[in-house]
Amino acid sequence: MFSSLQNSKSLNSFQVLSTETPSNPYPHVTHNETFTIEGISYKLDDQTNVSPSILSKLSRKLHLQPHHPLYILRTQIEQHFPHFSYFNTFNPIVTVQKNFDDLGFPKDHPGRSKTDSYYINKQIMLRTHTSAHQLEVFSKMNTKFLISGDVYRRDEIDSSHYPIFHQMEGAQIFNIQNIEQEISKDKKYLISLNSRKIPLRDNSEVNDDTIISTNNPIQSCHPIEQVNFAIKHLKFSLNSLIKKLFINHDENLKIRWIDAYFPFTCPSWEMEIFFKGKWLEICGCGIVDQNILNKAGQSDKIGWAFGLGLERIAMVLFDIPDIRLFWSQDERFLDQFTDFNDNKIIKFLPFSKFPPCIKDISFWLNDQNFHENNFCEIIRNNAEDLVEDVKLIDDFVHPKTKKRSLCYRINYRSMDRTVTNDEINKIQERVREDIEEKLNVTLR
Ligand code: PHE
């Protein structure tokens, strides 16, 4: 079953009509300046911080590109929830109201800040999560659905962080009066209860010592027995999904549940998987805040929601070592996953690793406003996907002047060719000029 609530405008091509060049992502916006994106014009204002290089990626839609690892993973997740409605084409340009206000984010929540999120203007932004569509989908009386899409967050730079990634939102709600009977229609769930083990994969370990307590309480409007059914069903749905996805994975699978906080679920948890020596967060979830269901006109329901990060899971499943590879247009990457019979998981065979080009940059801060995300954004704007990693290697305060100095090591490397020192020097020069101009720092 496929349904879409999106209006008919597609976002295939982006025309950014701005007087700014890509290297100037924070224009001093004067009255009446606009961006035109797919024929819709947006007024810029002093909240604008979205850069042309980010906007140029809005049309890629990797989760809809057949044979792409994110497409394969999305369809496998959909197969695990066969009777759900799927929404895969919602516009990533959303109102701040949808992304934050409708979900009960407090006005001072750090996620709202310009250093963390991309704004087109004060009212319009790039969604930071697929939860931005929860209220609208619940309001159309849906009771079980999946939403997939690209989401945008300003962040640091390394092999598992990229300012765009993909999420899949899942939710299922039940009649409060009838939840036990409704859940008992889920045969897979019943089997798991009876055998006390999910018969999908034996070499996996699920660790869950979370408990309901005042730190992570149930909502006062929820009857305990009913909410417990919903919690068990949520945990079953996610544990069985992950076990199924990893069924052919060679290593033992370790999953753990930890308490979490989200403004729009209560209680809330995160699910992590153990990979290459560390716990990777792959999912946030919880019991849907009743205010959202009430606003949506479904006050007689109770249920759960989750948000899965697709890149993290795909990196483990397909053995993809660097998150930039998902954006690669190189046939040596894309052709590896083409399997015409089935959306099978095929391990990535890395093509040779090309040599890095390492540059350091140090500067004095002239005020307290320096934020690493702004610095990383400038590097991305100039280097695009040639930047692999940015690390702070020195941070010191001059004993006399009390001025603070930072030194960063930027690791430039292409995933498909050898970069020349000359081209990287040119990029580095532009980065130096930009940070001096935009971040109020003095280069050393
Ligand atoms: N939207 C949350 C995030 O991006 C994840 C989440 C989804 C949490 C649904 C709870 C319920 O981190």
Short mmCIF file of C-alpha atoms and ligand atoms in Angstrom, two decimals:
data_model
loop_
_atom_site.label_atom_id
_atom_site.label_comp_id
_atom_site.label_asym_id
_atom_site.label_seq_id
_atom_site.Cartn_x
_atom_site.Cartn_y
_atom_site.Cartn_z
CA MET A 1 0.00 0.00 0.00
CA PHE A 2 1.43 3.33 -0.93
CA SER A 3 -0.02 6.65 -0.06
CA SER A 4 1.32 10.12 -0.07
CA LEU A 5 0.01 13.25 1.53
CA GLN A 6 2.42 15.47 -0.25
CA ASN A 7 1.02 18.09 -2.56
CA SER A 8 1.73 17.59 -6.22
CA LYS A 9 4.81 19.80 -6.43
CA SER A 10 7.91 17.69 -6.80
CA LEU A 11 11.35 18.92 -5.95
CA ASN A 12 13.36 17.56 -8.79
CA SER A 13 15.38 20.54 -9.68
CA PHE A 14 16.47 23.37 -7.54
CA GLN A 15 17.03 26.82 -8.71
CA VAL A 16 18.64 28.94 -6.12
CA LEU A 17 18.27 32.53 -7.09
CA SER A 18 20.46 34.30 -4.72
CA THR A 19 23.11 36.89 -5.15
CA GLU A 20 25.36 34.85 -2.90
CA THR A 21 28.08 32.49 -4.07
CA PRO A 22 28.44 29.04 -2.48
CA SER A 23 31.36 30.24 -0.41
CA ASN A 24 29.21 32.84 1.27
CA PRO A 25 26.60 30.84 3.12
CA TYR A 26 25.66 33.48 5.66
CA PRO A 27 24.66 36.41 3.57
CA HIS A 28 23.95 39.66 5.20
CA VAL A 29 20.37 39.58 4.08
CA THR A 30 18.87 42.84 3.05
CA HIS A 31 15.22 43.57 2.77
CA ASN A 32 13.28 41.50 0.21
CA GLU A 33 15.99 39.07 -0.84
CA THR A 34 14.59 35.69 -1.86
CA PHE A 35 15.54 32.13 -2.78
CA THR A 36 13.50 30.44 -5.45
CA ILE A 37 13.33 26.71 -4.95
CA GLU A 38 11.33 24.79 -7.54
CA GLY A 39 9.29 27.79 -8.45
CA ILE A 40 8.46 28.70 -4.86
CA SER A 41 10.14 31.79 -3.55
CA TYR A 42 11.16 32.14 0.04
CA LYS A 43 11.97 35.42 1.69
CA LEU A 44 15.31 35.41 3.47
CA ASP A 45 15.80 37.04 6.83
CA ASP A 46 18.35 37.14 9.61
CA GLN A 47 17.53 33.53 10.54
CA THR A 48 18.63 32.27 7.07
CA ASN A 49 21.62 29.94 7.30
CA VAL A 50 20.98 27.30 4.64
CA SER A 51 23.75 27.11 2.09
CA PRO A 52 23.46 26.56 -1.68
CA SER A 53 25.59 23.43 -1.37
CA ILE A 54 23.02 21.88 0.99
CA LEU A 55 20.09 23.00 -1.14
CA SER A 56 21.69 21.44 -4.20
CA LYS A 57 21.37 18.03 -2.53
CA LEU A 58 17.63 18.25 -1.85
CA SER A 59 16.84 16.74 -5.21
CA ARG A 60 18.98 13.61 -4.73
CA LYS A 61 16.47 11.59 -2.67
CA LEU A 62 18.77 8.63 -2.12
CA HIS A 63 16.07 6.57 -0.38
CA LEU A 64 14.09 6.59 -3.63
CA GLN A 65 16.97 5.66 -5.93
CA PRO A 66 16.62 1.97 -6.91
CA HIS A 67 19.56 -0.25 -5.86
CA HIS A 68 21.00 2.41 -3.60
CA PRO A 69 21.82 0.86 -0.18
CA LEU A 70 19.43 3.30 1.53
CA TYR A 71 16.67 2.29 -0.87
CA ILE A 72 17.34 -1.40 -0.23
CA LEU A 73 17.31 -0.87 3.53
CA ARG A 74 14.12 1.19 3.35
CA THR A 75 12.30 -1.52 1.42
CA GLN A 76 13.49 -4.21 3.82
CA ILE A 77 12.13 -2.22 6.75
CA GLU A 78 8.84 -1.73 4.91
CA GLN A 79 8.62 -5.50 4.40
CA HIS A 80 8.85 -5.96 8.15
CA PHE A 81 5.75 -3.77 8.57
CA PRO A 82 3.61 -5.14 5.73
CA HIS A 83 0.23 -3.64 6.66
CA PHE A 84 1.46 -0.13 7.25
CA SER A 85 0.96 2.94 5.04
CA TYR A 86 4.21 4.24 3.56
CA PHE A 87 4.98 7.91 3.00
CA ASN A 88 8.24 8.45 1.18
CA THR A 89 7.88 11.73 -0.69
CA PHE A 90 7.10 14.41 1.86
CA ASN A 91 8.83 17.70 1.13
CA PRO A 92 11.88 18.21 3.42
CA ILE A 93 11.16 21.95 3.48
CA VAL A 94 8.80 22.32 6.44
CA THR A 95 7.55 25.00 8.78
CA VAL A 96 9.23 25.49 12.14
CA GLN A 97 5.75 24.86 13.51
CA LYS A 98 5.76 21.29 12.16
CA ASN A 99 9.36 20.45 12.97
CA PHE A 100 9.31 21.78 16.55
CA ASP A 101 6.15 23.51 17.83
CA ASP A 102 3.62 20.79 16.97
CA LEU A 103 5.82 18.26 18.77
CA GLY A 104 6.02 20.26 21.97
CA PHE A 105 9.67 21.37 21.71
CA PRO A 106 10.24 24.12 24.30
CA LYS A 107 11.16 27.50 22.82
CA ASP A 108 14.69 27.24 24.22
CA HIS A 109 15.38 23.67 23.07
CA PRO A 110 18.99 23.53 21.74
CA GLY A 111 17.85 21.72 18.58
CA ARG A 112 16.19 24.96 17.47
CA SER A 113 19.40 26.95 17.43
CA LYS A 114 20.94 28.19 14.19
CA THR A 115 24.12 26.33 14.99
CA ASP A 116 22.22 23.01 14.91
CA SER A 117 19.50 23.43 12.27
CA TYR A 118 19.17 24.84 8.77
CA TYR A 119 16.72 27.70 8.35
CA ILE A 120 15.42 29.17 5.12
CA ASN A 121 13.88 31.95 7.16
CA LYS A 122 12.25 32.42 10.56
CA GLN A 123 9.24 30.28 9.65
CA ILE A 124 10.63 27.74 7.19
CA MET A 125 13.42 25.22 7.68
CA LEU A 126 14.83 21.93 6.47
CA ARG A 127 13.32 19.20 8.64
CA THR A 128 15.71 17.88 11.27
CA HIS A 129 13.72 14.66 11.65
CA THR A 130 10.89 12.74 10.03
CA SER A 131 8.85 13.27 13.22
CA ALA A 132 8.00 16.65 11.63
CA HIS A 133 5.24 14.79 9.73
CA GLN A 134 3.77 12.82 12.64
CA LEU A 135 0.92 15.19 13.45
CA GLU A 136 -0.18 15.59 9.85
CA VAL A 137 -0.19 11.83 9.25
CA PHE A 138 -2.02 11.06 12.50
CA SER A 139 -4.50 13.82 11.59
CA LYS A 140 -5.43 11.91 8.43
CA MET A 141 -6.59 9.11 10.74
CA ASN A 142 -3.69 6.79 9.96
CA THR A 143 -3.04 4.26 12.72
CA LYS A 144 0.12 2.55 11.42
CA PHE A 145 2.60 4.11 9.08
CA LEU A 146 6.20 4.54 8.02
CA ILE A 147 7.65 7.82 6.76
CA SER A 148 11.07 7.91 5.12
CA GLY A 149 13.03 10.96 4.11
CA ASP A 150 16.18 13.03 4.10
CA VAL A 151 16.81 15.09 7.24
CA TYR A 152 19.21 17.96 7.82
CA ARG A 153 21.38 18.84 10.80
CA ARG A 154 24.45 21.00 11.17
CA ASP A 155 27.15 18.87 12.70
CA GLU A 156 30.81 17.98 13.04
CA ILE A 157 32.72 16.27 10.20
CA ASP A 158 33.91 12.67 10.37
CA SER A 159 33.24 9.29 8.78
CA SER A 160 29.83 8.86 10.44
CA HIS A 161 28.52 12.47 10.38
CA TYR A 162 27.15 14.26 7.35
CA PRO A 163 24.79 17.27 7.41
CA ILE A 164 22.16 15.24 5.58
CA PHE A 165 21.05 11.76 6.54
CA HIS A 166 17.94 9.64 6.17
CA GLN A 167 15.41 8.58 8.74
CA MET A 168 12.48 6.29 8.87
CA GLU A 169 9.67 7.15 11.23
CA GLY A 170 7.35 4.37 12.29
CA ALA A 171 4.22 4.58 14.41
CA GLN A 172 1.37 2.36 15.43
CA ILE A 173 -1.58 3.31 17.59
CA PHE A 174 -4.34 1.18 19.10
CA ASN A 175 -7.74 1.73 20.62
CA ILE A 176 -7.10 2.33 24.32
CA GLN A 177 -10.12 0.22 25.30
CA ASN A 178 -9.15 -2.59 23.01
CA ILE A 179 -5.38 -2.63 22.89
CA GLU A 180 -4.94 -6.16 24.21
CA GLN A 181 -7.24 -7.64 21.55
CA GLU A 182 -5.73 -5.52 18.78
CA ILE A 183 -2.20 -6.57 19.67
CA SER A 184 -3.24 -10.17 19.94
CA LYS A 185 -3.96 -10.09 16.22
CA ASP A 186 -0.23 -9.72 15.66
CA LYS A 187 0.73 -13.37 15.22
CA LYS A 188 4.49 -12.81 15.18
CA TYR A 189 4.21 -11.05 18.50
CA LEU A 190 2.26 -13.89 20.08
CA ILE A 191 4.79 -16.45 18.91
CA SER A 192 7.56 -14.41 20.47
CA LEU A 193 5.69 -14.22 23.78
CA ASN A 194 5.12 -17.96 23.88
CA SER A 195 8.63 -19.03 23.01
CA ARG A 196 10.10 -16.13 25.00
CA LYS A 197 12.56 -15.80 22.17
CA ILE A 198 12.22 -14.29 18.71
CA PRO A 199 12.89 -17.23 16.40
CA LEU A 200 14.74 -15.19 13.82
CA ARG A 201 18.31 -15.12 14.88
CA ASP A 202 19.97 -16.92 17.72
CA ASN A 203 23.38 -15.35 17.89
CA SER A 204 22.04 -12.05 19.12
CA GLU A 205 21.79 -10.58 22.54
CA VAL A 206 19.25 -7.98 23.63
CA ASN A 207 20.06 -6.11 26.77
CA ASP A 208 17.23 -4.14 28.32
CA ASP A 209 17.34 -3.17 31.96
CA THR A 210 15.31 0.01 31.56
CA ILE A 211 12.49 0.44 34.04
CA ILE A 212 9.57 2.83 34.31
CA SER A 213 10.52 5.36 36.99
CA THR A 214 10.11 9.04 37.73
CA ASN A 215 13.05 9.73 35.40
CA ASN A 216 11.28 8.12 32.48
CA PRO A 217 7.64 7.91 33.59
CA ILE A 218 4.44 6.91 31.85
CA GLN A 219 2.03 9.77 31.01
CA SER A 220 -0.39 10.46 33.83
CA CYS A 221 -3.36 10.11 31.48
CA HIS A 222 -2.37 6.55 30.52
CA PRO A 223 -3.74 3.48 32.30
CA ILE A 224 -0.76 1.35 33.31
CA GLU A 225 -2.00 -1.94 31.93
CA GLN A 226 -2.72 -0.50 28.47
CA VAL A 227 0.52 1.43 28.24
CA ASN A 228 2.45 -1.71 29.16
CA PHE A 229 0.93 -3.51 26.18
CA ALA A 230 2.06 -0.68 23.92
CA ILE A 231 5.59 -0.67 25.38
CA LYS A 232 6.00 -4.41 24.94
CA HIS A 233 4.73 -4.23 21.40
CA LEU A 234 7.10 -1.38 20.55
CA LYS A 235 10.11 -3.22 21.91
CA PHE A 236 9.12 -6.42 20.16
CA SER A 237 8.60 -4.59 16.85
CA LEU A 238 12.05 -3.02 16.94
CA ASN A 239 13.98 -5.99 18.34
CA SER A 240 12.50 -8.30 15.74
CA LEU A 241 13.18 -5.78 12.96
CA ILE A 242 16.85 -5.43 13.84
CA LYS A 243 17.28 -9.18 14.28
CA LYS A 244 15.75 -9.76 10.87
CA LEU A 245 17.88 -7.13 9.17
CA PHE A 246 21.03 -8.63 10.63
CA ILE A 247 20.07 -12.24 10.03
CA ASN A 248 22.97 -12.91 7.67
CA HIS A 249 25.45 -10.64 9.35
CA ASP A 250 28.57 -12.55 10.33
CA GLU A 251 29.23 -11.04 13.72
CA ASN A 252 27.17 -11.61 16.85
CA LEU A 253 24.60 -8.90 17.22
CA LYS A 254 24.39 -6.98 20.48
CA ILE A 255 21.46 -4.65 21.05
CA ARG A 256 20.83 -2.52 24.12
CA TRP A 257 18.00 -0.27 25.26
CA ILE A 258 18.66 2.88 27.25
CA ASP A 259 16.40 5.59 28.69
CA ALA A 260 16.10 8.75 26.64
CA TYR A 261 14.14 11.96 26.42
CA PHE A 262 12.18 13.38 23.48
CA PRO A 263 9.62 16.18 23.81
CA PHE A 264 7.03 14.15 21.87
CA THR A 265 7.21 10.69 23.49
CA CYS A 266 7.01 9.60 27.10
CA PRO A 267 8.46 7.28 28.24
CA SER A 268 11.28 7.36 25.68
CA TRP A 269 14.22 5.12 24.82
CA GLU A 270 17.13 4.76 22.49
CA MET A 271 18.23 1.56 20.91
CA GLU A 272 21.91 1.00 20.30
CA ILE A 273 23.90 -1.68 18.51
CA PHE A 274 27.47 -2.65 19.27
CA PHE A 275 29.73 -2.13 16.29
CA LYS A 276 33.52 -1.98 15.94
CA GLY A 277 34.09 -1.56 19.66
CA LYS A 278 31.45 1.08 20.37
CA TRP A 279 27.71 1.49 20.93
CA LEU A 280 26.01 3.17 17.97
CA GLU A 281 22.71 4.89 18.52
CA ILE A 282 20.38 3.77 15.74
CA CYS A 283 16.93 4.63 16.95
CA GLY A 284 14.92 6.90 19.23
CA CYS A 285 11.44 5.82 20.26
CA GLY A 286 8.71 5.92 22.86
CA ILE A 287 5.04 6.16 23.67
CA VAL A 288 3.44 8.98 21.64
CA ASP A 289 2.63 12.08 23.66
CA GLN A 290 -1.13 11.99 24.11
CA ASN A 291 -1.39 15.72 23.27
CA ILE A 292 -0.32 14.90 19.71
CA LEU A 293 -2.98 12.22 19.31
CA ASN A 294 -5.58 14.53 20.85
CA LYS A 295 -4.64 17.34 18.45
CA ALA A 296 -4.86 14.85 15.57
CA GLY A 297 -8.39 13.88 16.55
CA GLN A 298 -7.39 10.41 17.76
CA SER A 299 -7.81 10.89 21.51
CA ASP A 300 -9.23 7.38 21.91
CA LYS A 301 -5.88 5.87 20.83
CA ILE A 302 -2.58 5.01 22.49
CA GLY A 303 0.59 3.93 20.75
CA TRP A 304 4.26 4.09 19.95
CA ALA A 305 6.60 5.85 17.51
CA PHE A 306 10.22 5.39 16.52
CA GLY A 307 12.78 7.13 14.30
CA LEU A 308 15.52 4.99 12.76
CA GLY A 309 18.73 6.45 11.30
CA LEU A 310 19.23 4.65 8.00
CA GLU A 311 22.89 5.48 7.28
CA ARG A 312 24.13 4.09 10.60
CA ILE A 313 22.37 0.77 10.02
CA ALA A 314 23.40 0.62 6.37
CA MET A 315 27.06 1.32 7.23
CA VAL A 316 27.08 -1.76 9.45
CA LEU A 317 25.00 -4.00 7.18
CA PHE A 318 26.72 -3.17 3.90
CA ASP A 319 30.16 -2.55 5.43
CA ILE A 320 30.30 1.02 4.15
CA PRO A 321 33.22 2.73 5.89
CA ASP A 322 32.48 6.40 5.17
CA ILE A 323 29.12 8.18 5.21
CA ARG A 324 30.11 10.31 2.19
CA LEU A 325 30.00 7.17 0.03
CA PHE A 326 26.18 7.23 0.12
CA TRP A 327 26.38 10.42 -1.96
CA SER A 328 28.85 8.99 -4.44
CA GLN A 329 27.78 9.00 -8.08
CA ASP A 330 30.69 6.72 -8.93
CA GLU A 331 29.58 3.57 -10.71
CA ARG A 332 32.15 1.58 -8.75
CA PHE A 333 30.00 2.31 -5.69
CA LEU A 334 26.47 2.19 -7.09
CA ASP A 335 26.89 -0.86 -9.31
CA GLN A 336 27.92 -3.00 -6.39
CA PHE A 337 24.40 -3.09 -4.98
CA THR A 338 22.54 -3.81 -8.17
CA ASP A 339 20.76 -7.07 -7.72
CA PHE A 340 17.89 -7.38 -10.13
CA ASN A 341 16.23 -10.36 -8.46
CA ASP A 342 15.90 -9.17 -4.98
CA ASN A 343 16.78 -6.24 -2.77
CA LYS A 344 19.57 -8.22 -1.19
CA ILE A 345 22.24 -6.93 1.13
CA ILE A 346 25.59 -7.17 -0.61
CA LYS A 347 28.80 -6.23 1.19
CA PHE A 348 30.60 -3.24 -0.20
CA LEU A 349 34.05 -3.97 -1.64
CA PRO A 350 36.05 -0.81 -1.07
CA PHE A 351 37.91 0.53 -4.03
CA SER A 352 41.44 1.55 -3.20
CA LYS A 353 41.80 4.20 -0.55
CA PHE A 354 43.27 7.33 -2.07
CA PRO A 355 45.94 9.31 -0.21
CA PRO A 356 44.81 12.07 2.15
CA CYS A 357 46.02 15.65 2.09
CA ILE A 358 46.26 17.04 5.61
CA LYS A 359 46.15 20.74 6.45
CA ASP A 360 46.20 22.43 9.82
CA ILE A 361 44.61 25.76 10.55
CA SER A 362 45.01 27.80 13.72
CA PHE A 363 43.41 31.00 14.82
CA TRP A 364 42.68 33.29 17.77
CA LEU A 365 39.07 33.75 18.78
CA ASN A 366 38.05 37.40 19.05
CA ASP A 367 34.77 36.70 20.84
CA GLN A 368 32.83 33.92 22.61
CA ASN A 369 30.60 33.11 19.65
CA PHE A 370 32.73 30.52 17.92
CA HIS A 371 30.81 27.31 17.24
CA GLU A 372 32.45 24.28 15.67
CA ASN A 373 29.40 23.58 13.48
CA ASN A 374 29.79 26.98 11.78
CA PHE A 375 33.45 26.24 11.16
CA CYS A 376 32.65 22.81 9.69
CA GLU A 377 29.95 24.30 7.49
CA ILE A 378 32.46 26.68 5.92
CA ILE A 379 34.80 23.79 5.20
CA ARG A 380 31.97 21.77 3.64
CA ASN A 381 30.94 24.70 1.50
CA ASN A 382 34.38 25.03 0.05
CA ALA A 383 35.52 21.41 -0.05
CA GLU A 384 32.16 19.65 -0.54
CA ASP A 385 32.78 15.91 -0.24
CA LEU A 386 36.58 16.22 -0.37
CA VAL A 387 36.68 16.71 3.38
CA GLU A 388 36.86 13.48 5.34
CA ASP A 389 37.50 14.53 8.87
CA VAL A 390 38.00 17.66 10.99
CA LYS A 391 39.59 17.36 14.44
CA LEU A 392 40.47 19.86 17.11
CA ILE A 393 44.14 19.17 17.88
CA ASP A 394 45.00 22.09 20.12
CA ASP A 395 43.03 24.46 22.35
CA PHE A 396 44.92 26.87 24.56
CA VAL A 397 44.50 30.17 26.36
CA HIS A 398 47.35 32.66 26.27
CA PRO A 399 48.46 33.18 29.89
CA LYS A 400 48.85 36.95 29.53
CA THR A 401 46.26 38.10 26.99
CA LYS A 402 43.74 35.38 28.00
CA LYS A 403 42.98 34.99 24.32
CA ARG A 404 41.95 31.52 23.20
CA SER A 405 43.56 29.82 20.24
CA LEU A 406 42.33 26.74 18.41
CA CYS A 407 44.09 24.51 15.96
CA TYR A 408 42.15 22.13 13.72
CA ARG A 409 43.48 19.36 11.51
CA ILE A 410 41.53 19.02 8.28
CA ASN A 411 41.87 15.73 6.49
CA TYR A 412 41.03 16.13 2.80
CA ARG A 413 40.60 12.98 0.75
CA SER A 414 38.55 12.03 -2.27
CA MET A 415 36.79 8.69 -2.36
CA ASP A 416 37.40 8.17 -6.06
CA ARG A 417 40.70 9.79 -7.05
CA THR A 418 43.95 11.23 -5.79
CA VAL A 419 43.67 14.91 -4.88
CA THR A 420 46.50 17.26 -5.78
CA ASN A 421 48.21 19.46 -3.26
CA ASP A 422 47.51 22.42 -5.52
CA GLU A 423 43.75 22.00 -5.57
CA ILE A 424 43.64 21.46 -1.81
CA ASN A 425 45.77 24.54 -1.24
CA LYS A 426 43.24 26.58 -3.17
CA ILE A 427 40.38 25.17 -1.08
CA GLN A 428 42.32 25.73 2.12
CA GLU A 429 43.00 29.32 1.11
CA ARG A 430 39.26 29.95 0.61
CA VAL A 431 38.49 28.29 3.93
CA ARG A 432 41.02 30.59 5.63
CA GLU A 433 39.54 33.71 4.04
CA ASP A 434 35.99 32.66 4.87
CA ILE A 435 36.57 31.84 8.49
CA GLU A 436 38.42 35.08 9.07
CA GLU A 437 35.62 37.01 7.42
CA LYS A 438 32.65 35.19 8.96
CA LEU A 439 33.70 33.84 12.33
CA ASN A 440 35.47 36.83 13.84
CA VAL A 441 38.78 35.02 14.30
CA THR A 442 42.36 36.04 13.53
CA LEU A 443 44.44 33.52 11.63
CA ARG A 444 47.80 32.66 13.09
N1 PHE B 1 12.82 12.19 15.93
C1 PHE B 1 13.73 11.63 16.88
C2 PHE B 1 15.17 11.97 16.47
O1 PHE B 1 15.39 12.33 15.35
C3 PHE B 1 13.59 10.13 16.99
C4 PHE B 1 12.24 9.69 17.51
C5 PHE B 1 11.21 9.42 16.63
C6 PHE B 1 12.03 9.58 18.87
C7 PHE B 1 9.96 9.01 17.11
C8 PHE B 1 10.82 9.16 19.36
C9 PHE B 1 9.78 8.87 18.48
O2 PHE B 1 16.10 11.89 17.23
#
